[in-house]
């Protein structure tokens, strides 16, 4: 957005005099609020970031990849540093900054940039409506300018960016499948769909409210409205739509004759819709062949009745229709928050939901993005009135009296549209915030049917009082993402190849280094040795006396660090004898995973993280040595979900390692297996989690010194971290000191976003600089730095590219 902000500021006084609603500015508009406040008080405490750098937003938003086209996702580092160093292609919003564990699973497509607004703002001064529209177009940008102090008091305020779940995939002549994340909506593209050398870019998007014309006595929609976009219409083969819908026709002869599940398509969102002839239904799964392709088309699936024959009253009497409900809430809970009960006319329950009619103190709030907390499905015979009640199972929280029970009318269910009710929760007294469980109960008023389920809230928002301001730029790295982090359950994991590692850079040792006291992860070498260097990145770590810069090298089948000043870097062509510096990909994986033999971990966290991020239990079982496993080895609880099967495989491996603990170590074998199926993004996440936990345990009471070095925490801020863990005597027991240390390190690492390499490197450097460095005798953090620096060279050698295949 190329706007001359300085000109706007210059005319601020003029605008304030002529704009008719200047004196009634919303408190949620900090950009204009700051200007107004500064006019009243020159010593205003909070200064908008736009005053200091008026062109900051236009620079950041002009080249960012954003999930929304509004430009709301401003890089949070702009709020922390005078100069912005971009860590990744996608900017971070204030809400992303609060999110401790980034669960981004797919790369959103680039959106078309907004057209620039004219920089001459004087014409707005006397036009109320024009001023209002210009202001609303900037609202998303200005939300990111809230000062951090105010944000820490109300973390939910920042969760207002737009959301739009869609997926875009580029396929070649070989074809493939595209799945909408968190759904049963798939597009299958056969081989030969496009000519060799050409590509087809497919976009999928689900619109929650289907066309109203399909919901009446004879028809009812059972899927969302699906928007399908294609980039290439020069096609040879049709494509196939596969959707699992929220209903199936009953087995009795009358229902089978009188009703059918049909797929409709249109070139416009509003219609008119035509029936697809090539459509096949098997129970609740629909497959449709799409032959008449266009750049944009809309599809919806509905159950239709030829006519209603008594005793049937509408089309619902011919089908078993499932009602899907979702409970949504803020990303983090706070003393007062809203939970939203939502009913969908289909079985697609998105992970995020934008609610536009939230009210606070009687005023309408801007649209708020809520996160999915829990979901449930149940069978409903026909549309009828429902009573919804939410009851807190924790005495520290209660549901507001007038919100405890609400109704959803029969007519609302008949429309097939999304229906929601809001429930306001509040904390009783001034107690410590914590997650809790509440009961959701659904009563069908005209019958005795009652459905209930429990929902667990997320954790409270992390305290931002210890926020740091790092002066140095984060390195703009290409972060390693693994294929499994794409939300495609049918992802094909690459085959690990045990072959000699391909190395492009070598170093010749300029001196002999032999250590009397052996140091883990540091190489020993003789003058003239040729050492293979794995990558160009340097690692900062303490040697025997001081911090140095090191290359990651290979010599005599051992991987370790070599001091940069002790080697002369040469190219592959210049290297004479490289036999001693060769290593296979299998030995590389086994060596770089060695730190995990000594790292502390929480088994339940590792289990849930792996089961959520691995999408093929067979691939994991094969690399773990359980290739003989079959579906018969799973009980009924593990058959339905892939995540449950993955968890079962991990649990079996844990049991086997426990039974033979002298020879087998659980975390080490798991990391080796994940590296062998190219789950590098998952390995990076587990590495950071276990290093933070182990560092906290190693530090104990010395975490206070580290907190002062890393974040310049004051004595009061350190005491605030320790307060929740104090015993009856008002102090934290020595064996419990790891808990405040962990809380601090976890919050500190969140400020780095996806830059896990920088988290590990900065932690290493800070620990090395302590009075009595823990890294003198604990070298596993150095080992994990070697691991993350070897990932790229491992991927290049161990997994073949598409062209090689």
Short mmCIF file of N, CA and C in Angstrom, two decimals, residues 23-29 139 338 355-368 400 422:
data_model
loop_
_atom_site.label_atom_id
_atom_site.label_comp_id
_atom_site.label_asym_id
_atom_site.label_seq_id
_atom_site.Cartn_x
_atom_site.Cartn_y
_atom_site.Cartn_z
N UNK A 23 -14.32 12.78 17.17
CA UNK A 23 -14.36 12.70 18.63
C UNK A 23 -14.95 11.41 19.15
N UNK A 24 -15.44 10.54 18.26
CA UNK A 24 -16.04 9.29 18.69
C UNK A 24 -15.25 8.11 18.17
N UNK A 25 -13.92 8.26 18.16
CA UNK A 25 -13.07 7.19 17.65
C UNK A 25 -13.16 5.95 18.52
N UNK A 26 -13.19 4.78 17.87
CA UNK A 26 -13.19 3.52 18.62
C UNK A 26 -11.85 3.31 19.28
N UNK A 27 -11.89 2.72 20.47
CA UNK A 27 -10.64 2.43 21.19
C UNK A 27 -9.82 1.35 20.49
N UNK A 28 -10.45 0.62 19.56
CA UNK A 28 -9.73 -0.45 18.86
C UNK A 28 -9.00 0.06 17.64
N UNK A 29 -8.92 1.38 17.46
CA UNK A 29 -8.19 1.97 16.33
C UNK A 29 -6.97 2.73 16.85
N UNK A 139 -8.01 -0.55 8.43
CA UNK A 139 -8.19 -1.06 9.79
C UNK A 139 -7.27 -2.23 10.10
N UNK A 338 -15.22 -15.43 25.24
CA UNK A 338 -16.44 -15.95 24.60
C UNK A 338 -16.14 -17.28 23.92
N UNK A 355 -16.04 -14.88 13.29
CA UNK A 355 -17.35 -14.49 13.82
C UNK A 355 -17.46 -12.98 13.74
N UNK A 356 -18.53 -12.51 13.11
CA UNK A 356 -18.64 -11.07 12.85
C UNK A 356 -19.58 -10.33 13.80
N UNK A 357 -20.35 -11.05 14.63
CA UNK A 357 -21.34 -10.37 15.46
C UNK A 357 -21.01 -10.45 16.96
N UNK A 358 -19.71 -10.46 17.27
CA UNK A 358 -19.30 -10.45 18.68
C UNK A 358 -19.61 -9.08 19.28
N UNK A 359 -20.19 -9.07 20.47
CA UNK A 359 -20.49 -7.81 21.15
C UNK A 359 -19.73 -7.74 22.47
N UNK A 360 -19.24 -6.55 22.79
CA UNK A 360 -18.53 -6.33 24.04
C UNK A 360 -19.02 -5.03 24.64
N UNK A 361 -19.57 -5.13 25.86
CA UNK A 361 -20.14 -3.98 26.55
C UNK A 361 -21.19 -3.29 25.68
N UNK A 362 -21.99 -4.11 25.00
CA UNK A 362 -23.08 -3.59 24.18
C UNK A 362 -22.67 -3.06 22.83
N UNK A 363 -21.38 -3.08 22.51
CA UNK A 363 -20.90 -2.56 21.23
C UNK A 363 -20.48 -3.70 20.32
N UNK A 364 -20.69 -3.50 19.02
CA UNK A 364 -20.24 -4.50 18.04
C UNK A 364 -18.73 -4.44 17.90
N UNK A 365 -18.07 -5.62 17.99
CA UNK A 365 -16.63 -5.71 17.85
C UNK A 365 -16.28 -6.01 16.40
N UNK A 366 -15.04 -5.72 15.98
CA UNK A 366 -14.60 -6.14 14.64
C UNK A 366 -14.63 -7.66 14.52
N UNK A 367 -14.65 -8.20 13.29
CA UNK A 367 -14.64 -9.66 13.14
C UNK A 367 -13.47 -10.31 13.88
N UNK A 368 -13.75 -11.41 14.58
CA UNK A 368 -12.74 -12.08 15.39
C UNK A 368 -12.55 -13.51 14.88
N UNK A 400 -21.74 -17.12 32.14
CA UNK A 400 -22.64 -16.02 32.50
C UNK A 400 -24.08 -16.53 32.58
N UNK A 422 -23.38 -17.76 21.22
CA UNK A 422 -22.22 -17.34 22.01
C UNK A 422 -22.46 -17.56 23.50
#
